[in-house]
Coordinates of C-alpha atoms and ligand atoms in Angstrom, one line a residue:
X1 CA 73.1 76.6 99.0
X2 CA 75.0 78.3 96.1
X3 CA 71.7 78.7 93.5
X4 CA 71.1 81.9 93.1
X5 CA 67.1 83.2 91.6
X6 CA 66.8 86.4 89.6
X7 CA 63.9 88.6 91.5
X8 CA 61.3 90.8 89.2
X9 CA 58.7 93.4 90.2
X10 CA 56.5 94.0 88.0
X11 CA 55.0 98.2 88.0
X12 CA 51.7 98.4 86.1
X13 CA 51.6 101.9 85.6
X14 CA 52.5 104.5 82.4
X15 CA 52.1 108.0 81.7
X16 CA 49.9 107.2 78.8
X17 CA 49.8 104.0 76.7
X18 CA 51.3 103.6 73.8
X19 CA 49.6 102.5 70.5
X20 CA 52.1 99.4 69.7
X21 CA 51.5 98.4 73.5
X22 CA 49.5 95.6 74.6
X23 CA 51.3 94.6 78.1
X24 CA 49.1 94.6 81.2
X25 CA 49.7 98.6 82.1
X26 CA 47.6 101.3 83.2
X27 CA 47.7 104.9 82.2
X28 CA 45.7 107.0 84.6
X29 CA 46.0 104.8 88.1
X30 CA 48.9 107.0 89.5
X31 CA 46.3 106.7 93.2
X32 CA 46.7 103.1 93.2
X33 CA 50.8 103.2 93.2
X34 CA 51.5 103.7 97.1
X35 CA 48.9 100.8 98.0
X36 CA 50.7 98.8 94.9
X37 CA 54.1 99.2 96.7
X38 CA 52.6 98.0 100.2
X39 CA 50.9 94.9 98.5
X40 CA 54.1 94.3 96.6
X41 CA 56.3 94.8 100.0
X42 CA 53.9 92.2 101.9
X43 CA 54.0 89.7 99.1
X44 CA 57.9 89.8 99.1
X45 CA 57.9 89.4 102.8
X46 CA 55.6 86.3 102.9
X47 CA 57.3 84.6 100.5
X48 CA 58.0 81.2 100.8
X49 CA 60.9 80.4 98.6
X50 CA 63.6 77.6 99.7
X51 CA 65.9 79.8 97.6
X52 CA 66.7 83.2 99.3
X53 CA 70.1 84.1 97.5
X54 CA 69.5 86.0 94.6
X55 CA 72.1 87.7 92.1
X56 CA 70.0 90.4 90.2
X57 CA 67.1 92.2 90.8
X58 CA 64.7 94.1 88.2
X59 CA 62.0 96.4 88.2
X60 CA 60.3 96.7 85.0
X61 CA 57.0 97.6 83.7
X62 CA 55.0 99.6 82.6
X63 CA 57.2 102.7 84.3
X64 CA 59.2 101.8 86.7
X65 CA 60.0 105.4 87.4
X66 CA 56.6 106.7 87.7
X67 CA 56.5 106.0 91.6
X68 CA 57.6 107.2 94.0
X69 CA 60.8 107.0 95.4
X70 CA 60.0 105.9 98.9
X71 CA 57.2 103.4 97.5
X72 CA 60.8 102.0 95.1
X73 CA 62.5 102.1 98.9
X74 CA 60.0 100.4 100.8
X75 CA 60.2 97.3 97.7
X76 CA 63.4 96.8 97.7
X77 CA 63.9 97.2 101.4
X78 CA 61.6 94.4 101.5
X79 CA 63.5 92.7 98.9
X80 CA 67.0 93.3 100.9
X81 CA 65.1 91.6 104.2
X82 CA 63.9 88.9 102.7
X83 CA 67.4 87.7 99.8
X84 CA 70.5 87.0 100.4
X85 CA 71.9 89.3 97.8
X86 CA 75.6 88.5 96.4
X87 CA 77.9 91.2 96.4
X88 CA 77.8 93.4 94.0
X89 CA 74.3 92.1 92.9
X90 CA 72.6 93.9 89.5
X91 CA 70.1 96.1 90.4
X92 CA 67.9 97.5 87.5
X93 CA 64.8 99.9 87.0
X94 CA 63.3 100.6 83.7
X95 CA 62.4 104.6 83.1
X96 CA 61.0 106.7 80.1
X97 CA 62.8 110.2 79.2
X98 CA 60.9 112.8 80.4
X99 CA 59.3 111.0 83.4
X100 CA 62.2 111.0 85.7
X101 CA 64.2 114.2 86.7
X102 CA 67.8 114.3 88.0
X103 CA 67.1 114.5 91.8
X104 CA 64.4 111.4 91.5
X105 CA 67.5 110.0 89.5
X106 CA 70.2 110.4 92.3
X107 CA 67.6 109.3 95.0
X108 CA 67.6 106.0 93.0
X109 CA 71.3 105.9 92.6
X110 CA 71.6 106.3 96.3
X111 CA 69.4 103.9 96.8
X112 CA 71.8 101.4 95.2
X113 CA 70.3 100.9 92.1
X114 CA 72.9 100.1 89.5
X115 CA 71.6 100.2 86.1
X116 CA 68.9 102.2 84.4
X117 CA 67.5 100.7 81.4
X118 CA 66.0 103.5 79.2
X119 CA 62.9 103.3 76.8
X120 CA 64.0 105.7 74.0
X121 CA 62.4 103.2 71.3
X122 CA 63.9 105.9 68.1
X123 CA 65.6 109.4 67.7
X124 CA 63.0 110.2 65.2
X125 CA 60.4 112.8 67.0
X126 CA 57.7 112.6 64.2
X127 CA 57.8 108.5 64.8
X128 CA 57.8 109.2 68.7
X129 CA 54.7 111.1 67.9
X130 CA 53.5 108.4 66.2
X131 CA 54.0 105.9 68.6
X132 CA 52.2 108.5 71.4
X133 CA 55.3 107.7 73.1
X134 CA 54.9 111.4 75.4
X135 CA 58.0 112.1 75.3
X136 CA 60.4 113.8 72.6
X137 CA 64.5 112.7 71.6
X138 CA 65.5 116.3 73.5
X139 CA 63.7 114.4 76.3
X140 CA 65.7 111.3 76.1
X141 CA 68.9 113.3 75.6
X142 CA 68.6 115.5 78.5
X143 CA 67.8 112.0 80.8
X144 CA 70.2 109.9 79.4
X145 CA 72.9 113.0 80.7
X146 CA 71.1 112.9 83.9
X147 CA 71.4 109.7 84.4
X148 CA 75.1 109.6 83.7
X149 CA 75.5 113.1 86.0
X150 CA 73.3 111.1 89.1
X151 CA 76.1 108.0 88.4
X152 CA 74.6 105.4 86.8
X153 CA 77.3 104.1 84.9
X154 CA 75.7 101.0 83.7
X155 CA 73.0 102.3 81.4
X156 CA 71.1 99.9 79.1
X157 CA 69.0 102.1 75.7
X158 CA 65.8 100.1 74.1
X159 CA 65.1 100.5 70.8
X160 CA 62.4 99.5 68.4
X161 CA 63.5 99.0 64.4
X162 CA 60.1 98.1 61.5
X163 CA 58.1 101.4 63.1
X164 CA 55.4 102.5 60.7
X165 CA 57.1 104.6 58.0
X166 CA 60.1 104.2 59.5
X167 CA 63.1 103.9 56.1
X168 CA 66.4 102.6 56.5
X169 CA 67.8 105.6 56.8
X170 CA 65.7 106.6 59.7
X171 CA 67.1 103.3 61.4
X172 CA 70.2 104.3 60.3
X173 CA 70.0 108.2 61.6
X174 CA 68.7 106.2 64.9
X175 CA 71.6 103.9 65.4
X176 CA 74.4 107.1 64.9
X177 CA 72.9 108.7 67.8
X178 CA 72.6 105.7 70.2
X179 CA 76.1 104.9 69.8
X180 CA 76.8 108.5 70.3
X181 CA 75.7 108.1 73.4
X182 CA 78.5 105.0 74.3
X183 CA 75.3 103.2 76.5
X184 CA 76.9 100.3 78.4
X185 CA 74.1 97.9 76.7
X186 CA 71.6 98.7 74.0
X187 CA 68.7 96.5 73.5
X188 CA 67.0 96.3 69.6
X189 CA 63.3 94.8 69.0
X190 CA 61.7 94.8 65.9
X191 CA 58.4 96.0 66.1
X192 CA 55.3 93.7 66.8
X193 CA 51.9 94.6 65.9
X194 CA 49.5 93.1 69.0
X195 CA 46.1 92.2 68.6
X196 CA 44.0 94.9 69.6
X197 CA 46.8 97.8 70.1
X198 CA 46.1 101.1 68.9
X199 CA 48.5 100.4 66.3
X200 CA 46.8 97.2 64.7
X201 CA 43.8 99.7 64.3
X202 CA 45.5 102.1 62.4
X203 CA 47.2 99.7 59.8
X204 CA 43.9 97.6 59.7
X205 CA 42.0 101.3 58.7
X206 CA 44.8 101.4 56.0
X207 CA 46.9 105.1 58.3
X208 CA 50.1 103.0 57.9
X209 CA 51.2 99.7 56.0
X210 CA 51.9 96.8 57.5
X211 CA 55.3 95.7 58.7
X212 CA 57.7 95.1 55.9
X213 CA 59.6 92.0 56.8
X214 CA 62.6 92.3 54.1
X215 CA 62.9 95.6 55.5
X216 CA 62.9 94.5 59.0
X217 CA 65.6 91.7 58.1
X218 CA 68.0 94.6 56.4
X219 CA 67.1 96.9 59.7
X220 CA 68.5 94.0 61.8
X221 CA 71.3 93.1 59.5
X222 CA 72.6 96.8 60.1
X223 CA 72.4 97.4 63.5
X224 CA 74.2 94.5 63.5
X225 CA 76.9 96.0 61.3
X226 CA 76.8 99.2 63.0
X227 CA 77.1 98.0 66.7
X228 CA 79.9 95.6 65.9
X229 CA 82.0 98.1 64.1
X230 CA 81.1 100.4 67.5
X231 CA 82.8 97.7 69.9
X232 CA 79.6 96.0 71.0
X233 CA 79.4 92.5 71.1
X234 CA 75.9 90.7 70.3
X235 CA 75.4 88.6 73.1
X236 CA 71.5 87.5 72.1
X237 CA 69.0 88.1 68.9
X238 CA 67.9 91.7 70.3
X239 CA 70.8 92.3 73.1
X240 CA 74.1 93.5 72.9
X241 CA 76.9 94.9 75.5
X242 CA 79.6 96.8 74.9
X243 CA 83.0 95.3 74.8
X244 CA 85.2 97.5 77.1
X245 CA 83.6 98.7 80.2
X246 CA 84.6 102.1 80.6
X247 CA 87.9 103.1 83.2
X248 CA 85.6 105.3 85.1
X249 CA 82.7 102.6 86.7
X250 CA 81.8 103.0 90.3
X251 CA 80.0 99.9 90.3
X252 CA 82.1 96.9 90.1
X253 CA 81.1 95.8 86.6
X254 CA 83.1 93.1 84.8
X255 CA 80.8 92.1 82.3
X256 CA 77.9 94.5 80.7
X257 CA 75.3 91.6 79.8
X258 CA 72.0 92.1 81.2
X259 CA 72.7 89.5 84.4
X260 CA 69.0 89.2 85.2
X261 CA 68.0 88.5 81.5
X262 CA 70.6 86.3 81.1
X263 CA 68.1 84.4 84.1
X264 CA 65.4 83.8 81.7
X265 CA 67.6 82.8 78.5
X266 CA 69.7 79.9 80.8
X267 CA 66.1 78.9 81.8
X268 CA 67.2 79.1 86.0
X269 CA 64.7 80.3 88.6
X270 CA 63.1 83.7 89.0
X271 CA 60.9 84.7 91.2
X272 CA 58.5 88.0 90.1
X273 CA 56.6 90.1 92.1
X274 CA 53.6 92.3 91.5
X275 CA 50.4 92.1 89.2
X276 CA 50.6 90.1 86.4
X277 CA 54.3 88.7 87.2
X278 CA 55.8 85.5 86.4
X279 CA 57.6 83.2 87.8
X280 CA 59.4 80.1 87.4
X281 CA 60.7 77.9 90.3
X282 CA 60.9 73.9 91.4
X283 CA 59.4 72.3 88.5
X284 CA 56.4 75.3 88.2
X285 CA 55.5 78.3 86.4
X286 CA 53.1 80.3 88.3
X287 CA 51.9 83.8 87.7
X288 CA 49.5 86.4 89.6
X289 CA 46.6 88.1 88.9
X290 CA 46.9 90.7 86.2
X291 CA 44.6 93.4 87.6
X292 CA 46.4 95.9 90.4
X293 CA 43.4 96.4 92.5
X294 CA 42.7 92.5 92.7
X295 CA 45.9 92.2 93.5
X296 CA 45.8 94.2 96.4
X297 CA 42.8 93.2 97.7
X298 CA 43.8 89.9 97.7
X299 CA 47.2 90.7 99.1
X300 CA 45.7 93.1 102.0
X301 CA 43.6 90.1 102.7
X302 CA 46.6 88.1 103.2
X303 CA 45.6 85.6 100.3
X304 CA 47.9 84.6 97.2
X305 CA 48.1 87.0 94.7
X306 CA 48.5 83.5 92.4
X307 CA 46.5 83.2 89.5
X308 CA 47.4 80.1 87.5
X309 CA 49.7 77.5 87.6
X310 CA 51.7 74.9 85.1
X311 CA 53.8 72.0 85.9
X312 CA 56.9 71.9 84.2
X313 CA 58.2 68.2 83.4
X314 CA 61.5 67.5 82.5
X315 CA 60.7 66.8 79.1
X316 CA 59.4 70.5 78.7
X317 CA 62.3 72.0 80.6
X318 CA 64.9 70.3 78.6
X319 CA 62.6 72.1 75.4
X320 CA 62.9 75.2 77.1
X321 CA 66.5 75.2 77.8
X322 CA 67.4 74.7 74.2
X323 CA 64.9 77.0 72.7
X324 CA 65.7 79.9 75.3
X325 CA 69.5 78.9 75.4
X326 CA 69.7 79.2 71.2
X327 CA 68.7 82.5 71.6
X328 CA 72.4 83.3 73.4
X329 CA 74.9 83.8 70.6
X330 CA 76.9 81.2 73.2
X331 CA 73.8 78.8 72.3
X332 CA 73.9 75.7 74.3
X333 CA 76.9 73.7 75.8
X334 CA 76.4 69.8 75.1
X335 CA 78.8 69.3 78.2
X336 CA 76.4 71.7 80.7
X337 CA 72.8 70.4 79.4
X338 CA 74.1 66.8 79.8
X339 CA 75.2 67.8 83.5
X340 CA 71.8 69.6 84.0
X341 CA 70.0 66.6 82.7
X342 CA 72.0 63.7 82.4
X343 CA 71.0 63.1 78.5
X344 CA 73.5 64.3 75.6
X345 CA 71.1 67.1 73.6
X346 CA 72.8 66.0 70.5
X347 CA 71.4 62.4 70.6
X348 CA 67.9 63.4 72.5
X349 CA 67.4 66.7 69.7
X350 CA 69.0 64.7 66.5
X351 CA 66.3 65.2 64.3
X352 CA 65.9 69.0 65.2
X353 CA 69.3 69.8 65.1
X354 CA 70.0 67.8 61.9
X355 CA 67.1 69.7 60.2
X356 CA 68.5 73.2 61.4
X357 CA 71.9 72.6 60.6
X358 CA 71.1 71.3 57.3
X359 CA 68.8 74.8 56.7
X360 CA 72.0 76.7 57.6
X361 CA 70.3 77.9 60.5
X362 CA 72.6 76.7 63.1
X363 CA 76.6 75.7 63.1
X364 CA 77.4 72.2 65.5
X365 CA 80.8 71.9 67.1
X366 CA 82.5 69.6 69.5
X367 CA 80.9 72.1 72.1
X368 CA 78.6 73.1 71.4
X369 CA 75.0 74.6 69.1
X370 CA 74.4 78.4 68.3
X371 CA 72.3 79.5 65.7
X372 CA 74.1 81.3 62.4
X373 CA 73.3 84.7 61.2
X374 CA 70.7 83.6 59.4
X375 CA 69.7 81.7 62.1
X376 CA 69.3 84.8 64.0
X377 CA 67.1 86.4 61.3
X378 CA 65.2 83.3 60.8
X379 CA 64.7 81.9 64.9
X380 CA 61.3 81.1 64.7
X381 CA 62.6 78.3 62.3
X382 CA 64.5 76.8 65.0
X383 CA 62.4 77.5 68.2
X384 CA 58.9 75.4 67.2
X385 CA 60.9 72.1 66.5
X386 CA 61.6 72.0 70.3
X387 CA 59.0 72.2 71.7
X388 CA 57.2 69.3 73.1
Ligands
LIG401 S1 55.9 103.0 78.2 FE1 56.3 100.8 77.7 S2 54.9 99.7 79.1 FE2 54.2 101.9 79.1 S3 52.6 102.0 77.5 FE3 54.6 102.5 76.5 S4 55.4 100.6 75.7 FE4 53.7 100.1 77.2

């Protein structure tokens, strides 16, 4: 069988939590993240997948880096067991600066981890502060040259643009120092204020004003500028790769794009792992239980960790595809959907597409759809038309 499935664990745990953050992590459960790594390993190994070859895998969080290395060893062990990895698969963890040293660093580089993805989030300290990231931009400097010293050469920097009182010089200042750096892959999100986050409190109680959306939109437009004229090429709304891989990589990298991200945006099967993860797979989404200690219990008991379930039809996967896919600045090939699903997207999605095209929000050619710049400023416009 020549599908290949992206593979996610999931790592619930933080140092502390952030005020913008509402995603299912725990500060203050470091005890829990040996027994998380056993439950994790046994759920891997009594999968029951028809797929078994898989091209990327991901650990991502929470904070990734936070455990242990042999609880990281023992996962993907399990994971090497149980896949059929492809050569020269991508294998990424997410860490914080500050919470991973240079030793931990090289034990995951020898472990054959292949790409660090880095939460720096701004090279402003005061708006660190603010964010109660715990950690400072001497923190992030002195990891990211760790991590390039331990030999990752493939290292991905996420950013955050609209923080609270954050100017567009700040974005600016920011943006100079991350392409200092010459990262492989930067990832840029604006800002999203979550329903009960620290940070909705604190512009609801009047500390900081709410997210400035023209100022957002000019943030965007200039990273956009800026990593262009750098030699980075936007490959989705908030992900971009650089052009040229460098002469020196140890890993066989031909192409920078986040592989296992690209998973999600071409809608193809993924299979996560862990507390709270997702996955998608044979016509089903299905997703575990978000607590940790549930989720070992149920695991140690030898039950599914499962929580939920949704059919997917074809109708809604078609929607999918197109609303994922349009997030890709290579958008949607008519000749690829209509061998996926036998129906020619330009006569099923007329309507939509005729709306968005005549809004200037996406361009049509012989090939294919992708959305405009504006389109990429304005995506929400095109995404609720899809779906069913
Ligand atoms: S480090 Fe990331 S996952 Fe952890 S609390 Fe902060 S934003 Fe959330």
């Amino acid at each position: 069988m020549s599908e290949s499935i992206g593979l996610f664990v999931f790592i619930p745990f933080c140092k502390i939590k952030c005020t913008y953050c509402d995603f299912n992590v725990y500060a203050n459960l470091a005890r829990l993240m040996e027994p998380y790594a056993e439950a994790v390993a046994r759920e891997i190994t009594n999968h029951k997948l028809q797929i078994t070859n898989a091209h990327s895998l991901y650990f991502g969080g929470g904070t990734p880096s936070l455990m242990p290395i042999a609880s990281i060893e023992k996962i993907l062990r399990a994971l090497q067991n149980s896949f059929s990895l492809v050569s020269h698969p991508e294998i990424t963890i997410e860490a914080n600066p500050g919470n991973v040293d240079a030793d931990q660093l090289r034990a995951l580089r020898s472990l054959g981890i292949n790409r660090l993805s880095l939460g720096v989030q701004s090279f402003d300290d005061a708006m660190l502060r603010r964010l109660n990231r715990g950690h400072t931009v001497a923190d992030a400097l002195q990891t990211f040259d760790s991590a390039r010293r331990s030999g990752f050469d493939n290292l991905s920097l996420d950013f955050i643009y609209g923080l609270p009182l954050q100017s567009l010089d700040d974005w600016r200042a920011t943006l100079e120092r991350a392409l200092a750096l010459s990262p492989e892959h930067l990832s840029l999100y604006a800002l999203k204020v979550e329903e009960g986050t620290g940070l909705e409190h604190q512009i609801k109680r009047g500390k900081y004003p709410k997210p400035d959306d023209d100022l957002e939109a000019d943030m965007y437009e200039l990273a956009e500028e800026m990593l262009d004229a750098a030699g980075y090429r936007q490959y989705e709304i908030s992900n971009w790769a650089r052009k040229i891989p460098t002469s020196n990589l140890q890993s066989s990298i031909s192409n920078l794009q986040s592989r296992h991200n690209l998973t999600y945006w071409r809608n193809e099967p993924y299979f996560g792992f862990g507390a709270g993860a997702h996955s998608c797979f044979g016509g089903e989404r299905f997703w575990n239980v978000l607590s940790p200690q549930e989720y070992i219990q149920r695991v140690e008991r030898g039950e599914s960790g499962v929580a939920g379930r949704e059919q997917i039809n074809r109708e809604l996967e078609m929607a999918e595809t197109m609303l994922l896919g349009l997030r890709l600045n290579e958008g949607i090939e008519f000749e690829k959907f209509a061998q996926r699903y036998g129906e020619d997207a330009r006569e099923k999605y007329s309507r939509e597409l005729r709306e968005i095209r005549e809004l200037g929000l996406v361009e049509i050619s012989e090939a294919r759809v992708r959305l405009t710049p504006r389109g990429r400023l304005l995506s929400n416009e095109v995404f609720w038309r899809f779906l069913p």
